[in-house]
Coordinates of N, CA, C and O and ligand atoms in Angstrom, one line a residue:
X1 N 144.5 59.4 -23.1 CA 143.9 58.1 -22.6 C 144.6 57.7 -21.3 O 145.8 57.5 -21.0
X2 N 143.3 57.6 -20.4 CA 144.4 57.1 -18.6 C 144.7 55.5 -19.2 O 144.1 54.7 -19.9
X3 N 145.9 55.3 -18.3 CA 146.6 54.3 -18.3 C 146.5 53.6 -16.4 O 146.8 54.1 -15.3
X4 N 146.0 52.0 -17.0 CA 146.7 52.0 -15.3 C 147.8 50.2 -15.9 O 147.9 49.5 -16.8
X5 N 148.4 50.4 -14.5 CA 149.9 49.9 -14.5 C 149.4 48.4 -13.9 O 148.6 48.4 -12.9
X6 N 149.7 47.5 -14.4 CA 149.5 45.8 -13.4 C 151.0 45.4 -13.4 O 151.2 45.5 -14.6
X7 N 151.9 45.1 -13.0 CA 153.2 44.7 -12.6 C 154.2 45.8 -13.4 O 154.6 47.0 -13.0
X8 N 154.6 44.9 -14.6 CA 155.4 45.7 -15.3 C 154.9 45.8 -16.4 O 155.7 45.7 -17.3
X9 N 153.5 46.0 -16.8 CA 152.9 46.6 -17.9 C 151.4 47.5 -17.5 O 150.6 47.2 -16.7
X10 N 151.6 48.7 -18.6 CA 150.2 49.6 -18.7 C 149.5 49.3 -19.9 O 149.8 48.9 -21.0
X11 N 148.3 49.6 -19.1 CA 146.8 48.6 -20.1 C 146.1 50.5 -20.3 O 146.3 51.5 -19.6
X12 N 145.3 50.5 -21.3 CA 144.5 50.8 -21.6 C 143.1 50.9 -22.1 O 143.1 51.1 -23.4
X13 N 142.2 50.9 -21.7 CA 140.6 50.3 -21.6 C 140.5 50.0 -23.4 O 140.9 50.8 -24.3
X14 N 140.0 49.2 -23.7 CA 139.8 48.5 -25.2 C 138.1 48.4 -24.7 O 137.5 49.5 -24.7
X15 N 137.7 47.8 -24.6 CA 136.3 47.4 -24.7 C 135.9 48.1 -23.2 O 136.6 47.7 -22.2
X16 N 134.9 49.0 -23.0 CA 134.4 50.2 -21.6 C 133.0 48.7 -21.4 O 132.3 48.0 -22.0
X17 N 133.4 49.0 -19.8 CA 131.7 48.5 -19.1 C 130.6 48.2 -19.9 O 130.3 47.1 -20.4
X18 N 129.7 49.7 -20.1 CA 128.8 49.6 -20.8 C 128.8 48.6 -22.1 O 128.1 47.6 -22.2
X19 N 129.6 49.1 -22.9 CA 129.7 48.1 -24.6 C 129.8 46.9 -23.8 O 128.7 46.5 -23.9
X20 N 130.6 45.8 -22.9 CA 130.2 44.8 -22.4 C 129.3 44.0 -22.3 O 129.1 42.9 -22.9
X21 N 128.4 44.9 -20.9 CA 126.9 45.1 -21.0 C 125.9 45.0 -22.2 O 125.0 44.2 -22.5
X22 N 126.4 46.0 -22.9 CA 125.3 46.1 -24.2 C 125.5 44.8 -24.8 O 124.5 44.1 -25.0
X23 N 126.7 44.4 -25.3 CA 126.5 43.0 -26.0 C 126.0 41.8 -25.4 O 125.0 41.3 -25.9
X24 N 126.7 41.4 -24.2 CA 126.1 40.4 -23.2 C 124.4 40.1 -23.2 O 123.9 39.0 -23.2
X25 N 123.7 41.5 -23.3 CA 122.6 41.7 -23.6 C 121.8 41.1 -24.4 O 120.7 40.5 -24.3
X26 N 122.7 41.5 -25.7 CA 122.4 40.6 -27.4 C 122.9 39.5 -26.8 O 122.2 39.4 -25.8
X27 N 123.4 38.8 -26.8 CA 124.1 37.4 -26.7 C 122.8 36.5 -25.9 O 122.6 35.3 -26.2
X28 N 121.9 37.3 -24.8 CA 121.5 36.5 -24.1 C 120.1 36.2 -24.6 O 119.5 35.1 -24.4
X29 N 119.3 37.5 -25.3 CA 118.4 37.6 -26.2 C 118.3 36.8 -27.1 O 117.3 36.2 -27.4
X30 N 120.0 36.6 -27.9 CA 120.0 35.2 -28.9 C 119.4 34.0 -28.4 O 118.5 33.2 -28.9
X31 N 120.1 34.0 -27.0 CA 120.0 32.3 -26.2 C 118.2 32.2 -26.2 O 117.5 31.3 -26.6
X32 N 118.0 33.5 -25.4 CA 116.6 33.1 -25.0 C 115.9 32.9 -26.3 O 115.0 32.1 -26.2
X33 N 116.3 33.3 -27.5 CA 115.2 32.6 -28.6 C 115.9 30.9 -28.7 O 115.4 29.8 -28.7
X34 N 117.0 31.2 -28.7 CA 117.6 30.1 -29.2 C 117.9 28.7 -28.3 O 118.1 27.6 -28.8
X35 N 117.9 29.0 -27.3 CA 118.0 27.8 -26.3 C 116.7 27.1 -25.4 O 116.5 26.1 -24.7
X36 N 116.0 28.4 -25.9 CA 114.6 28.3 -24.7 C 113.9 27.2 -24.6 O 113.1 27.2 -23.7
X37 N 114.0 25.9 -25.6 CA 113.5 24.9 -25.1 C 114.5 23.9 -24.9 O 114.0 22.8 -25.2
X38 N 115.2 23.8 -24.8 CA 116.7 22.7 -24.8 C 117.2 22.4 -23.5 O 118.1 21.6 -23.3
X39 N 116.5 23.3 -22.4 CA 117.4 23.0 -20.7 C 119.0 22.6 -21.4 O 119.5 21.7 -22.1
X40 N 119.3 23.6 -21.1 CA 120.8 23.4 -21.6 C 122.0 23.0 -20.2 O 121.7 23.7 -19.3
X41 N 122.6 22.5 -20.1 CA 124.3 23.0 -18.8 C 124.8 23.5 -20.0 O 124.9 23.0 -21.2
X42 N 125.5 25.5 -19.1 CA 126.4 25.7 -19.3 C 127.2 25.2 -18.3 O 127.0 24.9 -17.1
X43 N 128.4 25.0 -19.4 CA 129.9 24.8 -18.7 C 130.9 26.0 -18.7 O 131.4 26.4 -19.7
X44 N 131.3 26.6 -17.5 CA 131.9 27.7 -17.7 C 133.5 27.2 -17.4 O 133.8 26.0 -17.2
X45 N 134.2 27.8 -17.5 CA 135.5 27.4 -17.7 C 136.6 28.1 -16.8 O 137.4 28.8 -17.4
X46 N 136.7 28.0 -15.7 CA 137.5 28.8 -14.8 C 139.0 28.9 -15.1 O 139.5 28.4 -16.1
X47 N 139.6 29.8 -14.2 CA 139.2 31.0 -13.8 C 138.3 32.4 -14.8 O 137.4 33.2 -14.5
X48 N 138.9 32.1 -15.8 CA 138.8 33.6 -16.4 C 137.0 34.4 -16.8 O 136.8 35.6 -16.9
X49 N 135.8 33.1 -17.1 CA 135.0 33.6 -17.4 C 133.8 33.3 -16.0 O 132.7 32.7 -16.1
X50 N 134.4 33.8 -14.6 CA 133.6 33.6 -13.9 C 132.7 34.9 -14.2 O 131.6 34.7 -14.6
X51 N 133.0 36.0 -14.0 CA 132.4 37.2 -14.5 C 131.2 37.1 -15.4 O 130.0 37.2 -15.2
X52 N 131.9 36.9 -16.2 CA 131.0 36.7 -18.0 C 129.7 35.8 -17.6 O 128.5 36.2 -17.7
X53 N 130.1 34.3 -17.1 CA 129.2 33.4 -16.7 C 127.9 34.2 -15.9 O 126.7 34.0 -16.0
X54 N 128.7 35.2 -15.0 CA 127.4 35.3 -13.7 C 126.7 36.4 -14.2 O 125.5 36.5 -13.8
X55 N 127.2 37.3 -15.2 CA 126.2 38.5 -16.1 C 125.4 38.1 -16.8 O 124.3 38.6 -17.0
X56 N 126.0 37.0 -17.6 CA 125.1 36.3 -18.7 C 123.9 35.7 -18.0 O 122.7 35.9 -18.1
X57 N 124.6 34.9 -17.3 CA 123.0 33.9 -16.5 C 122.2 34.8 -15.9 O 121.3 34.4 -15.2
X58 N 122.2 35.6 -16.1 CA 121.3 36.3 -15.1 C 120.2 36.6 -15.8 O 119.1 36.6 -15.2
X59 N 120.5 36.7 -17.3 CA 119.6 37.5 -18.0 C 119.0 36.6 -19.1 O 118.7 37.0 -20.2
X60 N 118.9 35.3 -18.8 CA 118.5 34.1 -19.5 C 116.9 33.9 -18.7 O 116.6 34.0 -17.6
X61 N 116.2 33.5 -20.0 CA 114.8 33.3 -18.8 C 114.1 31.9 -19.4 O 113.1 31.7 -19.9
X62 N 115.1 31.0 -19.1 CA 114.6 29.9 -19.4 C 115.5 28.8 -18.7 O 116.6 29.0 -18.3
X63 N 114.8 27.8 -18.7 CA 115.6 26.7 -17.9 C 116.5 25.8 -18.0 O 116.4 24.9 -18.8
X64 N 117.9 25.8 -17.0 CA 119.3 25.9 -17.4 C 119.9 25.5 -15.9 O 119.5 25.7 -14.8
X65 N 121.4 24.6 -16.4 CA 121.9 24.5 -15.3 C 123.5 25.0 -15.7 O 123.9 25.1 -16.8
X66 N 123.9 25.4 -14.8 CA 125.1 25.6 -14.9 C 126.5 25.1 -13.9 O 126.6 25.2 -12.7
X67 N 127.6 24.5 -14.7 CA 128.5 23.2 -13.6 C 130.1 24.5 -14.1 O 130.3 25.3 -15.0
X68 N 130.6 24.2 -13.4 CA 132.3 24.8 -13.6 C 133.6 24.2 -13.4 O 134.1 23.7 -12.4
X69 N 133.9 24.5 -14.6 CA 135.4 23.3 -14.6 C 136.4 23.8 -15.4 O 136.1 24.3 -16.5
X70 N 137.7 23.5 -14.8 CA 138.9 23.8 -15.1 C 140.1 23.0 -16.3 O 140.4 21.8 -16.4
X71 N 140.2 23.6 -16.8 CA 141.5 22.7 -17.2 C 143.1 22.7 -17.1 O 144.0 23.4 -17.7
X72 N 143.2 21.9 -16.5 CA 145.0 22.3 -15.8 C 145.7 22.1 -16.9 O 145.3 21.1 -17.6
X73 N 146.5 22.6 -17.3 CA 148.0 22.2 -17.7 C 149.4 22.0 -17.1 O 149.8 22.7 -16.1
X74 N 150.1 21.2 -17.7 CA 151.3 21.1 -16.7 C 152.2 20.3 -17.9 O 151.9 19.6 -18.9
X75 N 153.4 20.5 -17.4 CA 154.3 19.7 -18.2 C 154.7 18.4 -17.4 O 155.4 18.2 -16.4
X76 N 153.7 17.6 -18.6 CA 154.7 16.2 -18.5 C 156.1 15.7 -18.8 O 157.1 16.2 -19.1
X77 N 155.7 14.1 -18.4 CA 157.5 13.7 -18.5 C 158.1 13.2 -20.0 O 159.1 12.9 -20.5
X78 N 156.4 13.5 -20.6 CA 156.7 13.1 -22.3 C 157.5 14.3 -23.0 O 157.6 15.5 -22.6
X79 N 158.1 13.8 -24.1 CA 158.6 14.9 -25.0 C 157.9 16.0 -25.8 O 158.4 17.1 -26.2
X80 N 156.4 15.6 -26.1 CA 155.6 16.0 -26.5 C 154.9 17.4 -25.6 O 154.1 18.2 -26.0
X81 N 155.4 17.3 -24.5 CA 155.1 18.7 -23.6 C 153.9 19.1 -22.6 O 153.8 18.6 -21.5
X82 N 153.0 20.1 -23.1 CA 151.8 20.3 -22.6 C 151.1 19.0 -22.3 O 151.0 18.2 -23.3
X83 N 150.6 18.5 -20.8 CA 149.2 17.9 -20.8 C 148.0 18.3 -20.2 O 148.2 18.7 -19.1
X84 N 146.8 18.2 -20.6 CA 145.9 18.7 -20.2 C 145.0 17.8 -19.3 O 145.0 16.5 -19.5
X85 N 144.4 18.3 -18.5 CA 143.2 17.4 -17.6 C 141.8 18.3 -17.2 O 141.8 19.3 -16.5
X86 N 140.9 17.7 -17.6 CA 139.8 18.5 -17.0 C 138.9 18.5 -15.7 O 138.4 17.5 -15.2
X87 N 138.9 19.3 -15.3 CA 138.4 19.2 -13.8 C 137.6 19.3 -13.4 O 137.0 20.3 -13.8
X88 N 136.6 18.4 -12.3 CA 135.2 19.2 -12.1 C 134.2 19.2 -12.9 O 133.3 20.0 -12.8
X89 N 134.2 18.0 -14.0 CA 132.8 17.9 -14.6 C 132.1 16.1 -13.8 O 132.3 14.9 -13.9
X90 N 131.5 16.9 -13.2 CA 131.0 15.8 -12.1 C 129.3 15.7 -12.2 O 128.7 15.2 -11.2
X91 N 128.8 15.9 -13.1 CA 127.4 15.4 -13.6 C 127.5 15.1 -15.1 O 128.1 15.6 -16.1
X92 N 126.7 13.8 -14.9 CA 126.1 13.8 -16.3 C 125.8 14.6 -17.2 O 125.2 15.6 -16.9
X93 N 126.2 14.1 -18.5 CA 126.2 15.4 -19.8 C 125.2 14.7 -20.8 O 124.4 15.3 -21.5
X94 N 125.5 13.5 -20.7 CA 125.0 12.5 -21.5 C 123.1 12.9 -22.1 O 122.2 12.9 -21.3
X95 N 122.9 13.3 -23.5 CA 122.0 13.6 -24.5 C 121.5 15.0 -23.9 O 120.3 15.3 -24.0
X96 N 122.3 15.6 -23.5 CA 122.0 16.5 -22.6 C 122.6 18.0 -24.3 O 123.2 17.7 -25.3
X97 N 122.1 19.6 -23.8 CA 122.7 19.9 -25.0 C 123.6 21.3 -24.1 O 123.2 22.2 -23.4
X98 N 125.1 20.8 -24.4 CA 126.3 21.4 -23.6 C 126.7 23.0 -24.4 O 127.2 23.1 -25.5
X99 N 126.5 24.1 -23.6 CA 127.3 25.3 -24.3 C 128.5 25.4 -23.1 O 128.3 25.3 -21.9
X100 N 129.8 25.7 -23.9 CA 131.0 26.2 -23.3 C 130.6 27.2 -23.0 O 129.7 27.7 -23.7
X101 N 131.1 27.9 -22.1 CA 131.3 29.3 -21.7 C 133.0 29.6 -21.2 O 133.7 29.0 -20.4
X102 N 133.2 30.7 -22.2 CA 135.0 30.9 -21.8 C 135.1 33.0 -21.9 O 134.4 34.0 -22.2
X103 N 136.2 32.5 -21.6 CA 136.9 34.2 -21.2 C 137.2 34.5 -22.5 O 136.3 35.2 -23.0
X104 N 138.2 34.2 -23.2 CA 139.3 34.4 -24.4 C 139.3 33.1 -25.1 O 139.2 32.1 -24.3
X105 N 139.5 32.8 -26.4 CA 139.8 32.1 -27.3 C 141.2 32.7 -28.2 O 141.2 33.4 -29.2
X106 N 142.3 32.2 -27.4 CA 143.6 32.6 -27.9 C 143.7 32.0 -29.7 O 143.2 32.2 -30.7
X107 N 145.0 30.7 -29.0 CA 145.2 29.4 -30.1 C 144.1 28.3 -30.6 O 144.1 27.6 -31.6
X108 N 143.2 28.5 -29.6 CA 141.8 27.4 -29.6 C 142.6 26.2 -29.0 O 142.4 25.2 -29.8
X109 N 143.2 25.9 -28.0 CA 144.1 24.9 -28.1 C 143.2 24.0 -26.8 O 142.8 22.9 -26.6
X110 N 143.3 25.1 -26.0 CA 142.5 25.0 -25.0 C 140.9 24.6 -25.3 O 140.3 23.6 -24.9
X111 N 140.5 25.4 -26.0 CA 138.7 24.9 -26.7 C 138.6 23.6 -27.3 O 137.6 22.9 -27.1
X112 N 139.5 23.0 -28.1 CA 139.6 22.4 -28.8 C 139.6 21.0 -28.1 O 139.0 20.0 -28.5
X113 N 140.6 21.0 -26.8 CA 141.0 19.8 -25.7 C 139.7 19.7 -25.1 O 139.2 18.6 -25.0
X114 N 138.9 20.7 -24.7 CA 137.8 20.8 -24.4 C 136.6 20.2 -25.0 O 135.9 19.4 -24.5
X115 N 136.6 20.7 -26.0 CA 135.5 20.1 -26.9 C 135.6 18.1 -27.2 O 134.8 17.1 -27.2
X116 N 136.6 18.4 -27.2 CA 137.0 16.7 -27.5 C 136.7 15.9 -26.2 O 135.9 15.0 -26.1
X117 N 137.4 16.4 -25.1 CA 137.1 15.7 -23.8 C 135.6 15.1 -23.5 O 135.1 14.0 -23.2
X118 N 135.0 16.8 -23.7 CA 133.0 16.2 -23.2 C 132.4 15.6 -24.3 O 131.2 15.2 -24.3
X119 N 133.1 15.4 -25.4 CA 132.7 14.7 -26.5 C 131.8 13.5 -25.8 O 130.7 13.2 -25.7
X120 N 133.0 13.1 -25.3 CA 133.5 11.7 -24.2 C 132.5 11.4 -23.9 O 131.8 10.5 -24.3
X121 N 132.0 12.1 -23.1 CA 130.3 12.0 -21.8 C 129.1 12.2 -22.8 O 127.9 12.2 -22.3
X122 N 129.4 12.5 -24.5 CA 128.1 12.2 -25.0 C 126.8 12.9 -25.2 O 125.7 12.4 -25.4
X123 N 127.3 14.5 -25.0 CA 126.0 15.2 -25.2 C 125.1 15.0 -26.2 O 125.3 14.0 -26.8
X124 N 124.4 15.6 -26.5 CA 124.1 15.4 -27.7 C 124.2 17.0 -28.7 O 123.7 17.2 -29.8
X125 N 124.7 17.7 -28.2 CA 125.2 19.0 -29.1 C 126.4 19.6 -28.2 O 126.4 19.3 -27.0
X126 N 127.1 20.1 -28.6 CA 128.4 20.9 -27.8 C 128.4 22.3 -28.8 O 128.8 22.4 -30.0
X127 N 127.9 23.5 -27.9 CA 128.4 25.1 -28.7 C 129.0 25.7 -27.9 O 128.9 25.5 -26.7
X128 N 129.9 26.6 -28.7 CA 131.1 27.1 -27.6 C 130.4 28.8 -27.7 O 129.9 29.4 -28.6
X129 N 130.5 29.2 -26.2 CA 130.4 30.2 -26.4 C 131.7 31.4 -26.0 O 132.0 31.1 -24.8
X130 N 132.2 32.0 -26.2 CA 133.6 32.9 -25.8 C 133.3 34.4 -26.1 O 132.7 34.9 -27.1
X131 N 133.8 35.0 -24.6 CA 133.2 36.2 -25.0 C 134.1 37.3 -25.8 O 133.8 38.4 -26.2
X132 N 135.3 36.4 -25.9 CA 136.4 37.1 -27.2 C 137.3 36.0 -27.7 O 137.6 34.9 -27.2
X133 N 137.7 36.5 -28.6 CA 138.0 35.4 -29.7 C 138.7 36.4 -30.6 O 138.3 37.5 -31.2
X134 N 139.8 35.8 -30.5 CA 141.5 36.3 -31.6 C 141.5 35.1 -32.9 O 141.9 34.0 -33.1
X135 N 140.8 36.1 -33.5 CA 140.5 34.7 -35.2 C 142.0 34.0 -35.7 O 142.3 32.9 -36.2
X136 N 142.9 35.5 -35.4 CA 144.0 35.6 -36.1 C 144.8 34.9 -35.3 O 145.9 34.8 -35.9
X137 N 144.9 34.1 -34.0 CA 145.7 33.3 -33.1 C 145.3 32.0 -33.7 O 146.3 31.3 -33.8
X138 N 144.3 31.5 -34.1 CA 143.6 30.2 -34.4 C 144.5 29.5 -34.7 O 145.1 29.9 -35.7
X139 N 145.0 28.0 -34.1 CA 145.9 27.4 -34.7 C 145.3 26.4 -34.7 O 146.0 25.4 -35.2
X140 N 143.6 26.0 -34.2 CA 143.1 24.8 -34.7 C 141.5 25.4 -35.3 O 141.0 26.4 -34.8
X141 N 141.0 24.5 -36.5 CA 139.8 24.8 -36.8 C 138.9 25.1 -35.6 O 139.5 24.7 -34.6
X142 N 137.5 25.7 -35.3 CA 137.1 26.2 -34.2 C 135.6 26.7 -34.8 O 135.6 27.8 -35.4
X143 N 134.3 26.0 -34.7 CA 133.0 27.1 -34.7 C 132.6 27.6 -33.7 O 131.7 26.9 -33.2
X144 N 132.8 28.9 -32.9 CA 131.9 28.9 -32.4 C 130.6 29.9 -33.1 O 130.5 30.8 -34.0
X145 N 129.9 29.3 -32.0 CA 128.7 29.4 -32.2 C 127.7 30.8 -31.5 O 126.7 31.4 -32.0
X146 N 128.6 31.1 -30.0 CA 128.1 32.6 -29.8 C 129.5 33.6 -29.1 O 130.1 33.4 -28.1
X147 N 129.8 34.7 -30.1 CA 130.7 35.3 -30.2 C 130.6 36.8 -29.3 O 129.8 37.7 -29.6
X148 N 131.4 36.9 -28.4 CA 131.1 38.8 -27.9 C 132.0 39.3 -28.7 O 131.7 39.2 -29.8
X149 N 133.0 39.8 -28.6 CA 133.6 40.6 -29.6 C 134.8 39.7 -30.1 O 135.3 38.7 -29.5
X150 N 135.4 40.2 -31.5 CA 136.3 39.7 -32.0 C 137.7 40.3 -31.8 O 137.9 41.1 -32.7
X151 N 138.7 40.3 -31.0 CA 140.0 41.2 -31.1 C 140.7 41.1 -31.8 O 140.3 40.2 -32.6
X152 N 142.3 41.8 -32.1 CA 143.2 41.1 -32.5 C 143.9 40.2 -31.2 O 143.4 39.6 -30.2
X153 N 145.4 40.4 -31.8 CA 146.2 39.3 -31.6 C 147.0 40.3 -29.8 O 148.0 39.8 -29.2
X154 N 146.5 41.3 -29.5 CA 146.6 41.9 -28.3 C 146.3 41.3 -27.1 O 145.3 40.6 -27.0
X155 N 147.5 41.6 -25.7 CA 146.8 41.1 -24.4 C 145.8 42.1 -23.9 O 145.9 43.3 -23.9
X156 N 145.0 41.4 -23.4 CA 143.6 42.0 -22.6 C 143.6 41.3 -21.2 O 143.8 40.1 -21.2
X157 N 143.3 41.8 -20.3 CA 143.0 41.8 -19.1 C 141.3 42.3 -18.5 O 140.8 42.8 -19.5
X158 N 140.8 42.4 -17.8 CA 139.9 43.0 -16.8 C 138.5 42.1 -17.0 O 138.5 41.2 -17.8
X159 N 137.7 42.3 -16.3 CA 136.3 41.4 -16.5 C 136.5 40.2 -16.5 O 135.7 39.5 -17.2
X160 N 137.5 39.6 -15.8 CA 137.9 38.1 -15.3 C 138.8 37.9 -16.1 O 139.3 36.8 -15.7
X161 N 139.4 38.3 -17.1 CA 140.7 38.2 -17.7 C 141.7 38.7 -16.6 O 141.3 39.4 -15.7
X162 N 143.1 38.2 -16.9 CA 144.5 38.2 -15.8 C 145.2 38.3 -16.5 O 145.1 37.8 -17.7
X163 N 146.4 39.0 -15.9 CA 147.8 39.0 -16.6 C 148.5 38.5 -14.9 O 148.6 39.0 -13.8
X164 N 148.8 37.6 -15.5 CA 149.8 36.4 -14.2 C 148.9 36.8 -12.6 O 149.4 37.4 -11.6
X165 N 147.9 36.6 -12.7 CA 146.8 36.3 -11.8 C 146.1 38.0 -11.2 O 145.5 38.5 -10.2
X166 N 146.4 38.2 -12.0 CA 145.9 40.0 -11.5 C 144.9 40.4 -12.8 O 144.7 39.9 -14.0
X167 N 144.2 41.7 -12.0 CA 143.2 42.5 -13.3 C 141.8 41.7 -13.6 O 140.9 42.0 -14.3
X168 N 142.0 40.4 -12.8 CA 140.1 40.1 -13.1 C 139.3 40.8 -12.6 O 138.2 40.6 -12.9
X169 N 139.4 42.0 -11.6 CA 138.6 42.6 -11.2 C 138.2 43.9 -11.7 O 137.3 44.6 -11.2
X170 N 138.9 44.3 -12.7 CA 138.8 45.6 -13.4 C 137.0 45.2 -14.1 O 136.5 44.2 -14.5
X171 N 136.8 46.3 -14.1 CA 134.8 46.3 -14.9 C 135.3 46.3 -16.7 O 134.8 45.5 -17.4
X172 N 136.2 47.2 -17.1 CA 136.9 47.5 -18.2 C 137.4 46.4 -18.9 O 138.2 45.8 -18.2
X173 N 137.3 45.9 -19.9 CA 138.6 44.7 -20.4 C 139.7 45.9 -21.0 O 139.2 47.0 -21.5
X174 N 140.8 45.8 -21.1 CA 142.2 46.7 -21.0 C 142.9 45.7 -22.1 O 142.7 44.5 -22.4
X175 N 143.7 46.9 -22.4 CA 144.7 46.6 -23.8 C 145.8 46.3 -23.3 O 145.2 45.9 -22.3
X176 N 146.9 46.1 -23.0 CA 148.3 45.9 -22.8 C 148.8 47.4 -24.0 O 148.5 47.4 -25.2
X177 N 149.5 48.5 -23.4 CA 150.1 49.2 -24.5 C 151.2 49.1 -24.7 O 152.0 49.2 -23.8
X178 N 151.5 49.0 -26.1 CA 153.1 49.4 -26.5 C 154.3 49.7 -25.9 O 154.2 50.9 -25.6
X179 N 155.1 49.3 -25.7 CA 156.1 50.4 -25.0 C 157.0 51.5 -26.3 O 157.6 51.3 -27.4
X180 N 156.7 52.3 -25.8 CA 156.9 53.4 -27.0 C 158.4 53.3 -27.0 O 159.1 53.2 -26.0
X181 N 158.8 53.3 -28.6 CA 160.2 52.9 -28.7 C 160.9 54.5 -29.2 O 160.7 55.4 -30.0
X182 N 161.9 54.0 -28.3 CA 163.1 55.4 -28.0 C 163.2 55.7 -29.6 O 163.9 56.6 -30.1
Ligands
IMP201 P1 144.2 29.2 -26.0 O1 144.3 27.8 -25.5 O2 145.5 29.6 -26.6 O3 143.0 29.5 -26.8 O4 144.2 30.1 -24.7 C1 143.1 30.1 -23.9 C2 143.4 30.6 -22.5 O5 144.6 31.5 -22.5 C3 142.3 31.5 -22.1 O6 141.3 30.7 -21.4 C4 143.0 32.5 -21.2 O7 143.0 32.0 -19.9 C5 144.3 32.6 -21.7 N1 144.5 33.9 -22.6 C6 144.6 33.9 -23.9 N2 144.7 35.2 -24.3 C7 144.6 36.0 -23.3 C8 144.6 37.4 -23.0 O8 144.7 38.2 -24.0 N3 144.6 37.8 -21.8 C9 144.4 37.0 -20.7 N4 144.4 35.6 -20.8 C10 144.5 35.1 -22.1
MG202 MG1 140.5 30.9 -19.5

């Protein structure tokens, strides 16, 4: 199996182009039965599912807006640690019906801040969609609602996934491998 190298770790292809493609496919077939009358906003969730966002939309044939927004984190001056802020949701959401779009669903920690935040503005439905999802990371309850593949608890890179801002550009999503022990 070829290996290629991003700083100080080698990845190996886990999920190839095509299989990508092929699901993406199903996913969007779901939407089109399933969203086709709802004018939906996606929300995509930068950086990691700019990719995912712009393959998927493409192959939707119904009417749809789509807005992009970030969520920073940073450590505050609280003891409690992480704080989150969301960025860039600058239209109305309000009775409107909201699908997330994300890269990776690690801890859900991030989905979860998420979901709660646009609560706020009042949609009238919120579905997450992630195009991978680590069941076994879950450290908060979490439905979603449209799933591309399930991994384990492995890092993955490529197809807008990063390891410390590198590898979104790989077509491949990549494994992180082992370091084989002496
Ligand atoms: P969570 O809040 O733990 O669910 O993490 C979500 C965010 O962590 C994702 O949006 C990714 O940016 C990042 N992340 C989690 N797992 C991976 C991975 O395997 N590769 C690259 N980024 C990841
Ligand atoms: Mg992300």
């Amino acid at each position: 199996m070829e290996h290629i190298q991003i700083k100080d770790l080698a990845f190996q292809i886990h999920i190839s182009e095509p299989k990508i493609r092929q699901r993406i496919a199903s996913l969007a077939a779901q939407m089109n039965v399933e969203l086709a009358t709802t004018s939906p906003i996606f929300i995509a969730v930068l950086n990691g599912s700019f990719i995912f966002a712009a393959d998927l939309l493409r192959q939707l044939d119904f009417a749809c807006e789509i807005q992009f927004v970030k969520v920073a984190s940073y450590h505050g001056m609280q003891s409690s640690g992480q704080v989150q802020e969301l960025i860039g949701l600058n239209i109305p959401i309000e009775g409107r019906e909201v699908i997330i779009l994300e890269d990776i669903i690690d801890s859900g920690l991030t989905m979860d801040y998420l979901v709660k935040e646009l609560a706020k503005a009042k949609p009238s439905q919120i579905k997450i969609c992630s195009l991978l999802l680590k069941p076994k990371a879950l450290k908060v309850p979490l439905e979603v609602h449209f799933t591309g593949f399930e991994v384990g608890n492995e890092f993955l890179v490529g197809y807008g996934l990063d390891y410390d801002g590198f590898g979104r550009n790989l077509p491949h999503i990549y494994q992180a491998v082992e370091p084989t022990k002496e």
